[in-house]
Coordinates of C-alpha atoms and ligand atoms in Angstrom, one line a residue:
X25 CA -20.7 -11.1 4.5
X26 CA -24.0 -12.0 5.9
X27 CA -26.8 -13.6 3.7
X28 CA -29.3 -11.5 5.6
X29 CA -27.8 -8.3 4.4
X30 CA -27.7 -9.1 1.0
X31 CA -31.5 -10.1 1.8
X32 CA -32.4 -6.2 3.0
X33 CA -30.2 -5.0 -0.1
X34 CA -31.8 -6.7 -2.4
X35 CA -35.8 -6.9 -1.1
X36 CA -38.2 -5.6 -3.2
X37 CA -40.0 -2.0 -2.8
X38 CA -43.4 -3.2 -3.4
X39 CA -44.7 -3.9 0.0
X40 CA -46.3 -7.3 0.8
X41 CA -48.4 -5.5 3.3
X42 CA -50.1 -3.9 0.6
X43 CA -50.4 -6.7 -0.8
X44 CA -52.6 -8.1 1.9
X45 CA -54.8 -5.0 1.5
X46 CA -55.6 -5.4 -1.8
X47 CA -56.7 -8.6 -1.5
X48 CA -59.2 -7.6 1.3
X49 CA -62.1 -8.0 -1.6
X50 CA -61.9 -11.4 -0.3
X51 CA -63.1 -10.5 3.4
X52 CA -66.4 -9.4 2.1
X53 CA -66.8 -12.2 -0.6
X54 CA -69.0 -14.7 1.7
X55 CA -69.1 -14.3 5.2
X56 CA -69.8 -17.3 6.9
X57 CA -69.4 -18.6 10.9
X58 CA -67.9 -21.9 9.4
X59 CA -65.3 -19.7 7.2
X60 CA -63.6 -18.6 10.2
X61 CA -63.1 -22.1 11.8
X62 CA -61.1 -22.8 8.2
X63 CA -58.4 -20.3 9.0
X64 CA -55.0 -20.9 10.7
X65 CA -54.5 -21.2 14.3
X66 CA -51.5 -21.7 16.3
X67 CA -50.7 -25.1 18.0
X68 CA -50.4 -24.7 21.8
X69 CA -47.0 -24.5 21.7
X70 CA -47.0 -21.8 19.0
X71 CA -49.3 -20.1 21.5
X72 CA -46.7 -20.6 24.6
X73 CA -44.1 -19.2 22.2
X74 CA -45.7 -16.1 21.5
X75 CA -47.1 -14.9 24.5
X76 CA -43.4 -15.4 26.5
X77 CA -42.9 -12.1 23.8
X78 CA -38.7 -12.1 25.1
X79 CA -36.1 -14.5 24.7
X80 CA -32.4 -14.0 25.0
X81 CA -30.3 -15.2 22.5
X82 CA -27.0 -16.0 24.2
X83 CA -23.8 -15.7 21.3
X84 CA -20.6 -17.8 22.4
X85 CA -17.5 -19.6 20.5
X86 CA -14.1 -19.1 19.4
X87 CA -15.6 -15.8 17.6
X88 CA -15.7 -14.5 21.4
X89 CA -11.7 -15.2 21.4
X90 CA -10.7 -13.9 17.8
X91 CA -12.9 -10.7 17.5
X92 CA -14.5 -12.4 14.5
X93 CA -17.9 -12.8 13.6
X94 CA -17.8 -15.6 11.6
X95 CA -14.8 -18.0 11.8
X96 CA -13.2 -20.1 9.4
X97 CA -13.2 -23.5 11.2
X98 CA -9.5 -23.7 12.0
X99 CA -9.1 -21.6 15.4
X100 CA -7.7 -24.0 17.7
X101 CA -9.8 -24.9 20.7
X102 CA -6.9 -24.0 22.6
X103 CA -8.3 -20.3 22.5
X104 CA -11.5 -21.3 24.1
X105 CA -11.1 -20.3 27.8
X106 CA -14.2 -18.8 29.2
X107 CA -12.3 -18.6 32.9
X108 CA -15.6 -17.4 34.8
X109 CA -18.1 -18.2 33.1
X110 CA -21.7 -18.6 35.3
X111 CA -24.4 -19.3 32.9
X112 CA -26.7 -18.5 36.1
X113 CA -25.7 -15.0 35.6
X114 CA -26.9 -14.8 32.1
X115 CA -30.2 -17.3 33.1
X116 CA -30.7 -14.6 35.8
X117 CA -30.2 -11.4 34.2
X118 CA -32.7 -12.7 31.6
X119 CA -35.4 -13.4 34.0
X120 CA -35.1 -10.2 36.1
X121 CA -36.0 -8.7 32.8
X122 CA -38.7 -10.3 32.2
X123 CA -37.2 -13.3 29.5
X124 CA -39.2 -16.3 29.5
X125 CA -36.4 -18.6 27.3
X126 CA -33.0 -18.3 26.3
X127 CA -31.0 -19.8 23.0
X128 CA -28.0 -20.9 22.9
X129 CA -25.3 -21.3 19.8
X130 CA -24.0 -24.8 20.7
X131 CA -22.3 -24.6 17.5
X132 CA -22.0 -21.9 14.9
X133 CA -20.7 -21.7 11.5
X134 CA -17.0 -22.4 12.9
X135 CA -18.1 -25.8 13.9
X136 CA -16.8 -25.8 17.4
X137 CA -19.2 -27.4 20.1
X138 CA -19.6 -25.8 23.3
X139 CA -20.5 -29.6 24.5
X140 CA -18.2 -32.5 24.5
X141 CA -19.8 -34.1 20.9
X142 CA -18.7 -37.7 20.4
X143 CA -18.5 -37.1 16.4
X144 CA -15.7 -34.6 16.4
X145 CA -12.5 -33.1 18.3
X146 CA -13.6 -29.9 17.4
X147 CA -15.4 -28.9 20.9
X148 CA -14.7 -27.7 24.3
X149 CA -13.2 -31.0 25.4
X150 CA -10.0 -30.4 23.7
X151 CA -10.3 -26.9 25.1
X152 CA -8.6 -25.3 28.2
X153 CA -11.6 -24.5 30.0
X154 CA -11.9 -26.9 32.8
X155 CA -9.1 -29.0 31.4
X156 CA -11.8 -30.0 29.1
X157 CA -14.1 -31.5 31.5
X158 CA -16.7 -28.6 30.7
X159 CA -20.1 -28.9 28.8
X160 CA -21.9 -25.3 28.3
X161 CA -24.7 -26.7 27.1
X162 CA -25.1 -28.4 30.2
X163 CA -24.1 -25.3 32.2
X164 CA -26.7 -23.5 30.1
X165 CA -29.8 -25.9 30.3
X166 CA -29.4 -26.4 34.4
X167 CA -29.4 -22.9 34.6
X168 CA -32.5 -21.7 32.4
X169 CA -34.1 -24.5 34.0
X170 CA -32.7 -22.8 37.7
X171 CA -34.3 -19.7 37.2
X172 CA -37.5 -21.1 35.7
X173 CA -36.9 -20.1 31.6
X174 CA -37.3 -22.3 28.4
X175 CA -33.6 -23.5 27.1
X176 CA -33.3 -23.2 23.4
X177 CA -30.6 -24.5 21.3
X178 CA -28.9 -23.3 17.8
X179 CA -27.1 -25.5 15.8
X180 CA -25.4 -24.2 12.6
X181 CA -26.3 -26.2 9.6
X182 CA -23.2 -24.8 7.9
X183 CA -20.1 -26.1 9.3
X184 CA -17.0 -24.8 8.2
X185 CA -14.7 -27.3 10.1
X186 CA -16.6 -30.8 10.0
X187 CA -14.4 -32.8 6.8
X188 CA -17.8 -34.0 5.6
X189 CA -19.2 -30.9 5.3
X190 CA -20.5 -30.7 1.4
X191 CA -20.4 -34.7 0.7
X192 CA -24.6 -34.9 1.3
X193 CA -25.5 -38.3 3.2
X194 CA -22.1 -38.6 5.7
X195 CA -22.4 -34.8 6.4
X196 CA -26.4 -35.0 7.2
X197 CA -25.9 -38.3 9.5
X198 CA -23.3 -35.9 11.5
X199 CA -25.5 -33.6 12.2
X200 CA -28.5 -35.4 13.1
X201 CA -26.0 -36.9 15.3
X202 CA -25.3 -33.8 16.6
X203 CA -28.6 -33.0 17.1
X204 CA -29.7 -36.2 18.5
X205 CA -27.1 -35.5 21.1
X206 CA -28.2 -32.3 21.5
X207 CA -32.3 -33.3 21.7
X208 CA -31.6 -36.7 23.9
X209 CA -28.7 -35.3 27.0
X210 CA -30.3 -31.7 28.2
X211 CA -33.8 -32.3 29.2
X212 CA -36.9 -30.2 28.0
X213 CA -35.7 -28.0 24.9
X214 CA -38.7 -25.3 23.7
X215 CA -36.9 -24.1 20.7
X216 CA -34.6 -25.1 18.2
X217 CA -32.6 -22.5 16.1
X218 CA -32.1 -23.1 12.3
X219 CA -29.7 -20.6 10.7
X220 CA -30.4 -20.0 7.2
X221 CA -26.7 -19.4 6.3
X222 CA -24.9 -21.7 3.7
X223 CA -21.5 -21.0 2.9
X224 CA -18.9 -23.3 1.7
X225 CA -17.2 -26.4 4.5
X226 CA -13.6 -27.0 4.6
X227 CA -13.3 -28.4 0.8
X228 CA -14.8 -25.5 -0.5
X229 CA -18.4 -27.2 -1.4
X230 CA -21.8 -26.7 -0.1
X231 CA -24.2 -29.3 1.2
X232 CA -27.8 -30.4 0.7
X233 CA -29.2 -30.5 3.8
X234 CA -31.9 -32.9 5.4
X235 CA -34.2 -31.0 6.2
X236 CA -37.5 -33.4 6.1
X237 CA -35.0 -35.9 8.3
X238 CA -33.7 -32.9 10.2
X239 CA -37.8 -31.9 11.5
X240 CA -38.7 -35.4 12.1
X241 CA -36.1 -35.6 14.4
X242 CA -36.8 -32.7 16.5
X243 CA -40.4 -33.6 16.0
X244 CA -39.7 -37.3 17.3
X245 CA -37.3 -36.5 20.1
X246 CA -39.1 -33.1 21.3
X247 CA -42.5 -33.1 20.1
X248 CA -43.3 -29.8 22.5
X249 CA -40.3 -27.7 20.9
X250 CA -40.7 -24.9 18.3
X251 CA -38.9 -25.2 15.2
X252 CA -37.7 -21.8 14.2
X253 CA -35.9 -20.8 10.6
X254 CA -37.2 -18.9 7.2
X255 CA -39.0 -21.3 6.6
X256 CA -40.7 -22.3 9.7
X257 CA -41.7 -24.8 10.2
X258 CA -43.4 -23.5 13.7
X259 CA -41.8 -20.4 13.4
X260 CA -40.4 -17.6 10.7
X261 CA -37.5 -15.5 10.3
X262 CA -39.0 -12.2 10.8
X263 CA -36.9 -11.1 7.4
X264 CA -34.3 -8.7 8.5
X265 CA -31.8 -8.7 11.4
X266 CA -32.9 -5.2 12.7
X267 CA -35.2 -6.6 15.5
X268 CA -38.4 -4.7 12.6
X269 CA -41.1 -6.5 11.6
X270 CA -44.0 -5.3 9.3
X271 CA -45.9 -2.5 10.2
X272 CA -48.9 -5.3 8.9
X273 CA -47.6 -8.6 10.5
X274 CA -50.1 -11.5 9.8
X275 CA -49.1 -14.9 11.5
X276 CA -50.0 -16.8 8.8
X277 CA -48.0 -17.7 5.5
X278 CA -48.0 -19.5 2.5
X279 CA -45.8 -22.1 3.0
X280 CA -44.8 -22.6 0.0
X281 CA -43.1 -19.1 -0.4
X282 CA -40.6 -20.1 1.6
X283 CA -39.8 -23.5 1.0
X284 CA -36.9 -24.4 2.8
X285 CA -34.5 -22.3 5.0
X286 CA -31.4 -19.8 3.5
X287 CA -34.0 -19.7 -0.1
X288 CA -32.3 -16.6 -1.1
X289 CA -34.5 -14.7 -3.3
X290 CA -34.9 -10.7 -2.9
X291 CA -38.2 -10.6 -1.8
X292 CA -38.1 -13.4 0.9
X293 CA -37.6 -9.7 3.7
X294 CA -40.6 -8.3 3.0
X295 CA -42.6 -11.8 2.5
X296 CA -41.1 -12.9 6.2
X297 CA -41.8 -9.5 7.4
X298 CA -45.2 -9.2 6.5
X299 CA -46.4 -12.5 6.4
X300 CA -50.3 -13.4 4.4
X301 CA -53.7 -13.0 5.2
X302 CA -54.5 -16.0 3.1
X303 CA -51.5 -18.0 3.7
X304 CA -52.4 -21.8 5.2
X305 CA -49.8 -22.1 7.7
X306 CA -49.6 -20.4 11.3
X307 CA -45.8 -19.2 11.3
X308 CA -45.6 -16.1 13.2
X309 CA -42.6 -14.1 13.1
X310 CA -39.5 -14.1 15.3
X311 CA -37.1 -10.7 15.5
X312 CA -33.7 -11.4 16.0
X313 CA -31.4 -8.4 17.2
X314 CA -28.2 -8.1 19.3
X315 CA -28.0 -5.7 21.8
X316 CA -24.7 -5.3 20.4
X317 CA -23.8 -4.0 16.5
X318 CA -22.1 -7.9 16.6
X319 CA -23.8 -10.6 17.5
X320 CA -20.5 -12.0 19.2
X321 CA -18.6 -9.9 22.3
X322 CA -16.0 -7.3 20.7
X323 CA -13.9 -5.4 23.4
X324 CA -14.3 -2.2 20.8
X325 CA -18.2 -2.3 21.1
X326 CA -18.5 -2.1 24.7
X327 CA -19.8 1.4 24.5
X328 CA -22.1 0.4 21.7
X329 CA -24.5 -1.4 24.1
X330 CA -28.3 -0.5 23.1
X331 CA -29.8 2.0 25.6
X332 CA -32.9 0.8 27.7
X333 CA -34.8 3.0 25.3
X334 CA -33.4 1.6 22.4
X335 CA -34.5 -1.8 23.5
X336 CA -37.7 -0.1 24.0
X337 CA -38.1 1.1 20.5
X338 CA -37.2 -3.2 19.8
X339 CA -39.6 -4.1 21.8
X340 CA -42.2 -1.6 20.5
X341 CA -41.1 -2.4 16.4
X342 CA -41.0 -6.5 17.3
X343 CA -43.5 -7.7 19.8
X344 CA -45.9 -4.4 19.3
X345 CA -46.4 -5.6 15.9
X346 CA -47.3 -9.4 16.5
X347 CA -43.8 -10.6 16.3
X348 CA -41.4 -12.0 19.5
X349 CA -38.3 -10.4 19.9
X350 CA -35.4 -12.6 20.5
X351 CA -32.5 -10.2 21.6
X352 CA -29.0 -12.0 21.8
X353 CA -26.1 -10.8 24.9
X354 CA -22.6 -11.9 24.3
X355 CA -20.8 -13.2 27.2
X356 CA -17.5 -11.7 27.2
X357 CA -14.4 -13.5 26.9
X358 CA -14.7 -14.3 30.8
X359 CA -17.8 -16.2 30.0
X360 CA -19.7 -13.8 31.8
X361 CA -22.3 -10.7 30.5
X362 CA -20.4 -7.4 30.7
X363 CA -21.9 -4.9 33.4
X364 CA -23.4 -2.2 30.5
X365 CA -25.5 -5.1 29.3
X366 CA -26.8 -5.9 31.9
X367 CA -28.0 -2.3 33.1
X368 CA -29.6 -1.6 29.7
X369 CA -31.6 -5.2 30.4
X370 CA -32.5 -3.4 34.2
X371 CA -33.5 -0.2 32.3
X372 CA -35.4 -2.0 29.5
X373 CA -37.6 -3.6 32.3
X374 CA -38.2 -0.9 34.4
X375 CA -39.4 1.0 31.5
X376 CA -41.8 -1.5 30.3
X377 CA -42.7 -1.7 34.4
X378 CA -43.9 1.9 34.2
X379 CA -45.6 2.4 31.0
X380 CA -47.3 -0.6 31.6
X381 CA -48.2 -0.1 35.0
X382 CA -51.8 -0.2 34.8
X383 CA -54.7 0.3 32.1
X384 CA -56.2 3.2 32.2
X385 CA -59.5 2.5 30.3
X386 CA -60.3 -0.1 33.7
X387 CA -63.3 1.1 35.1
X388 CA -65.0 2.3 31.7
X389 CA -68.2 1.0 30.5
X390 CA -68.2 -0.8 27.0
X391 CA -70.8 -1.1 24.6
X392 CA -69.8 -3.0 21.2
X393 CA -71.3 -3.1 17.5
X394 CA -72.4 -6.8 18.5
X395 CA -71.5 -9.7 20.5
X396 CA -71.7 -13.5 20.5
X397 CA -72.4 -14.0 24.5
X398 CA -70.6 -15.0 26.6
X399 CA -67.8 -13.1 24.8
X400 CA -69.0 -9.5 26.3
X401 CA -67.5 -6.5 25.2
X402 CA -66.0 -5.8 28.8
X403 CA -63.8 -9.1 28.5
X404 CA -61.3 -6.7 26.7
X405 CA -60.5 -4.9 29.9
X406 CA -59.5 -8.1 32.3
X407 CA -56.3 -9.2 31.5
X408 CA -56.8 -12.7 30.9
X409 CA -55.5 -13.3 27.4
X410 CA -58.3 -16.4 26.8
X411 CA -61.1 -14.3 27.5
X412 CA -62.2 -11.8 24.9
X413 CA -64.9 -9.9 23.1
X414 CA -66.5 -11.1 19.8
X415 CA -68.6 -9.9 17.2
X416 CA -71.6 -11.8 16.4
X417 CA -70.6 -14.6 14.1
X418 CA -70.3 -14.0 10.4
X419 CA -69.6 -10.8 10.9
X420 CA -66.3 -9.3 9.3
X421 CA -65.9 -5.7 11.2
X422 CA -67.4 -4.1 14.4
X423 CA -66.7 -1.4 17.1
X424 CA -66.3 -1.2 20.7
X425 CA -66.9 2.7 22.4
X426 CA -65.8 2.9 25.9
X427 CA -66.9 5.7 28.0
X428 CA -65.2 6.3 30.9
X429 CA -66.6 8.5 34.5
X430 CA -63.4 10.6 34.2
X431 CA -61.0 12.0 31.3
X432 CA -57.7 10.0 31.2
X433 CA -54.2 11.0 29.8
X434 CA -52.7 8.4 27.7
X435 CA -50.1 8.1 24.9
X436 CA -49.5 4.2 24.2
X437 CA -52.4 2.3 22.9
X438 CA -52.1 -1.7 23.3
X439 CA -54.9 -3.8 21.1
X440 CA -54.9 -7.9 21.1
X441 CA -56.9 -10.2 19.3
X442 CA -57.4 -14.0 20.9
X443 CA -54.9 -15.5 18.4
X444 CA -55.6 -18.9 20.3
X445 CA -58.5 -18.5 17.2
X446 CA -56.2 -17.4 14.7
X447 CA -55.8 -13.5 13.1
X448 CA -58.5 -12.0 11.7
X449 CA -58.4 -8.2 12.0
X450 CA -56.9 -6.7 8.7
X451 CA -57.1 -2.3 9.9
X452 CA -58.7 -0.9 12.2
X453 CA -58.7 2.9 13.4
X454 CA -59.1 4.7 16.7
X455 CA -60.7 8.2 18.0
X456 CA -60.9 9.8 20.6
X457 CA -64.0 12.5 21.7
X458 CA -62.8 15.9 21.6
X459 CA -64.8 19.0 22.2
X460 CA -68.3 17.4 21.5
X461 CA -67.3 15.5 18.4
X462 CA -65.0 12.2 17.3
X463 CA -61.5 12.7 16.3
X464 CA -59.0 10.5 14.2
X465 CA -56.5 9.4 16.2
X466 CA -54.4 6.5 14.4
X467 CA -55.3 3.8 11.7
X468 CA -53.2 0.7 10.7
X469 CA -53.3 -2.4 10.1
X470 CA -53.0 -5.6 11.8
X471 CA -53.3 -7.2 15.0
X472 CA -52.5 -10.2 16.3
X473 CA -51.2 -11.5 19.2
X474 CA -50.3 -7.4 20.3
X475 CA -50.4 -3.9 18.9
X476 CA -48.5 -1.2 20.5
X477 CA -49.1 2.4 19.1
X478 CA -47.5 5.5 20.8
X479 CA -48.4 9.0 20.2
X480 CA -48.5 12.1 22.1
X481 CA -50.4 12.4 25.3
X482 CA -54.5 12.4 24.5
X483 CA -56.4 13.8 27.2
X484 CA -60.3 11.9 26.6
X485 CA -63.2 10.6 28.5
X486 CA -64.6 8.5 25.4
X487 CA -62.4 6.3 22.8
X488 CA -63.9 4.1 19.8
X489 CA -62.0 1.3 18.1
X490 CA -63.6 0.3 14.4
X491 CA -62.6 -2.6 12.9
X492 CA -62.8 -2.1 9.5
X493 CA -62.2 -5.3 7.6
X494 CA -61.1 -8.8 8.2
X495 CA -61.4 -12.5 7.6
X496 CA -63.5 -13.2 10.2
X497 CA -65.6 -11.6 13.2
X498 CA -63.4 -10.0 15.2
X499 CA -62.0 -11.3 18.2
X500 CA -60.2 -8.7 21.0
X501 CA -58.5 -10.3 24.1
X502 CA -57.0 -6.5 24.9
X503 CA -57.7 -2.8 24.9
X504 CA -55.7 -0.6 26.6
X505 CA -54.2 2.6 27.2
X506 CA -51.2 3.6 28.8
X507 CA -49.8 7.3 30.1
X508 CA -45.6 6.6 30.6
X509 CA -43.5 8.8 32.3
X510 CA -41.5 9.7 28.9
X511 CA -42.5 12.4 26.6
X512 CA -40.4 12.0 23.4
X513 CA -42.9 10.5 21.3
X514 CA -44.4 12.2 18.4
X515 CA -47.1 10.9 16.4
X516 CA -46.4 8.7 13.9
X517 CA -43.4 7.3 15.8
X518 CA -44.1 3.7 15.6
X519 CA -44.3 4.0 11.6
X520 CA -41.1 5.1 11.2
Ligands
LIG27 C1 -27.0 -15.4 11.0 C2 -25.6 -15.8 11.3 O1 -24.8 -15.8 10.1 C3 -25.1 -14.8 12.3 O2 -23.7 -15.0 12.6 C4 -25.9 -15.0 13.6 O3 -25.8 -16.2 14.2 C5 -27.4 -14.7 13.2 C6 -28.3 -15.0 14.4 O4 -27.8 -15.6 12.2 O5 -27.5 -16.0 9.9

């Protein structure tokens, strides 16, 4: 049923992120200081967006009513009757655990609108819920804004209920209407969902959409949100629905892999996933997940919640590899998040709370294969993500050693590079000092924004980071090393 299955079905075995390796020849071909100014770097709102690393994606419609997870367009809105439903609950649960925005479907492929739209019947006006006097949207955007988080908004391209659905100009004038709405009656949005999915409207065609008109309207009526589909333009489609990006995640992309959003092609997964050292546009990835097998509430899958360690492993597989994890809650039929959600959300953020509790390589002393002053090796230690450590200019790998007055314990290694300059690093690897000599202790690739890696517990009073190759002199906001209270993790964990 959904496009992005057939997406994982069908992507390619040849891995992009090998791809990027073997065109590391480049790295070495002419190091320069100017080269590295040339590269991609996020706008400060593709910075904002990243470093809030959570959002909650926040699935509601007739689908909630019907058990489906798609609907045809023809459910009456009679069945829409969310009794309780307290969008300061959801806006709430999300910030306890540590959310910074939330997204909501203000219209999915059924074409229902959970505000009251003035170009069609088919919205919660003509619905029971408070004798159609109610506006979620509303509801929604006072209450992210209540508890202090970014409100998003998705609005379905594919409509399968809207009669001019498939007729080109009348259909794209509806929804720009829609979204002008949308852009123009809730205040401040930071990000606005494009679904990829096309399917066929009511008449059984498909429809060109807009989608130069469609940015310049965001563009013109929110200049500070984040556009998000496959095909950016702010932000990518991490590839797969799995809440997985690349084990080598680059920010950037060549834009003109992706052209315009829902380009089915099988190797569009891996391309999103992985993204492209040489690619001109800054695009990092987004990981969409539900915390639920359906991305809608079903009754059935109430004991299918994900586990707080389960939504560790997302966080670990999404934001540890440079992506943000966007991780969508159903309100039930009541309107309101079930009680299992929301202690997995408590557990998720008492778990990251401990193993994150404090970095255990403060205190060391840090020497570095260069450095282009002010940017001191020991920057890596504060936690200030705008102050960091760099290698003397045209330089294209380096190494920071830090020696601490006591052995530590850890098994979860955090690395950042100051993306606010772009993404440079390509691999790097790690050891540890172990008996009087160095010792391997992990290798990949990538950066960016963050890089989680868990192993088993090291005990070690000395650890060296190399940074083998890259596009320009490396940059690191962030070492660390954490010792969590869990110890199920084997090595290699995080490559699985
Ligand atoms: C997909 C849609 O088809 C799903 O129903 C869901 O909204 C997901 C986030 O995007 O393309």
């Amino acid at each position: 049923m959904d496009r992005r299955r057939f997406l994982l079905a069908g992507s390619a075995a040849a891995s992009l992120g090998a791809l990027g390796l073997s065109r590391l020849g480049h790295a070495d071909a002419a190091p320069s200081p100017a080269a590295d100014t040339l590269r991609p770097r996020p706008t400060p709102q593709q910075l904002h967006w990243q470093r809030d690393e959570l959002a909650m994606f926040v699935h509601l419609t007739v689908n909630t009513f019907t058990g489906k997870e798609w609907g045809e367009g023809t459910e009456s809105p009679a069945i829409f009757n969310p009794r309780k439903l307290d969008a300061r609950q959801w806006a709430r649960t999300a910030r306890q655990a540590g959310f910074r925005s939330m997204i909501l479907t203000t219209k999915h492929h059924d074409g229902f609108c959970l505000w009251p739209s003035a170009v069609t019947e088919h919205s919660v006006k003509n619905s029971p819920w408070k004798n159609g006097h109610g506006d979620v949207v509303r509801e929604f955007t006072d209450a992210c804004r209540a508890e202090g988080l970014g409100a998003g908004l998705y609005l379905s391209p594919w409509d399968r209920n809207a009669k001019s659905y498939g007729s080109g100009e009348a259909y794209n004038d509806y929804y720009i209407t829609q979204l002008t709405e949308l852009l123009t009656h809730y205040g401040k949005i930071v990000e606005v969902w494009f679904d990829g999915a096309n399917g066929e409207g009511p008449n059984g065609r498909r429809q060109a959409y807009d989608w130069p008109r469609i940015h310049a309207t965001v563009r013109k009526l929110q200049p500070d949100a984040v556009m998000f589909s496959d095909a950016g333009p702010d932000v990518r489609w991490i590839g797969d629905e799995k809440g997985v990006a690349g084990e080598t995640c680059w920010s950037s992309i060549d834009p003109a892999s992706v052209p315009y959003p829902g380009y089915d092609r099988p190797w569009i997964g891996d391309l999103l996933g992985h993204g492209d050292p040489h690619g001109s546009a800054w695009r990092p990835g987004e990981s969409d997940v539900s915390i639920r097998p359906g991305w809608f509430w079903h009754p059935e899958q109430n004991d299918q919640v994900r586990t707080p360690d389960g939504l560790m492993d997302l966080y670990f597989s999404s934001v540890g590899r440079n992506s943000k994890l966007l991780l969508n809650v159903p309100p039930n039929r009541d309107g309101l998040f079930d009680p299992e959600d929301i202690a997995s959300l408590q557990g998720f953020a008492a778990k990251r709370k401990a193993l994150f509790a404090s970095n255990l390589l403060q205190g060391a002393s840090v020497r570095a294969s260069s450095s282009d002053a002010p940017h001191l090796p020991s920057k890596v230690l504060d936690a200030d993500p705008d102050s960091y450590w760099s290698a003397a200019p045209a330089t294209r790998d380096g190494w920071l050693e830090f020696e601490l007055p006591r052995e530590i314990e850890f098994d979860t290694l955090e690395l950042g590079e100051a993306i606010a300059l772009g993404q440079n690093i390509a691999n790097y690897r790690v050891e540890h000092w172990d008996s009087g000599a160095w010792r391997p202790l992990t290798w990949g690739t990538t950066i960016g924004h963050k890089k989680l890696i868990r192993m088993d517990p090291v005990r070690t009073s000395k650890l060296r980071l190399t940074l083998e190759f890259g596009y320009g002199a490396p940059k690191l906001a962030c070492v660390a090393a954490y010792r969590g209270p869990d110890r199920r993790y084997g090595p290699g964990h995080n490559e699985k």
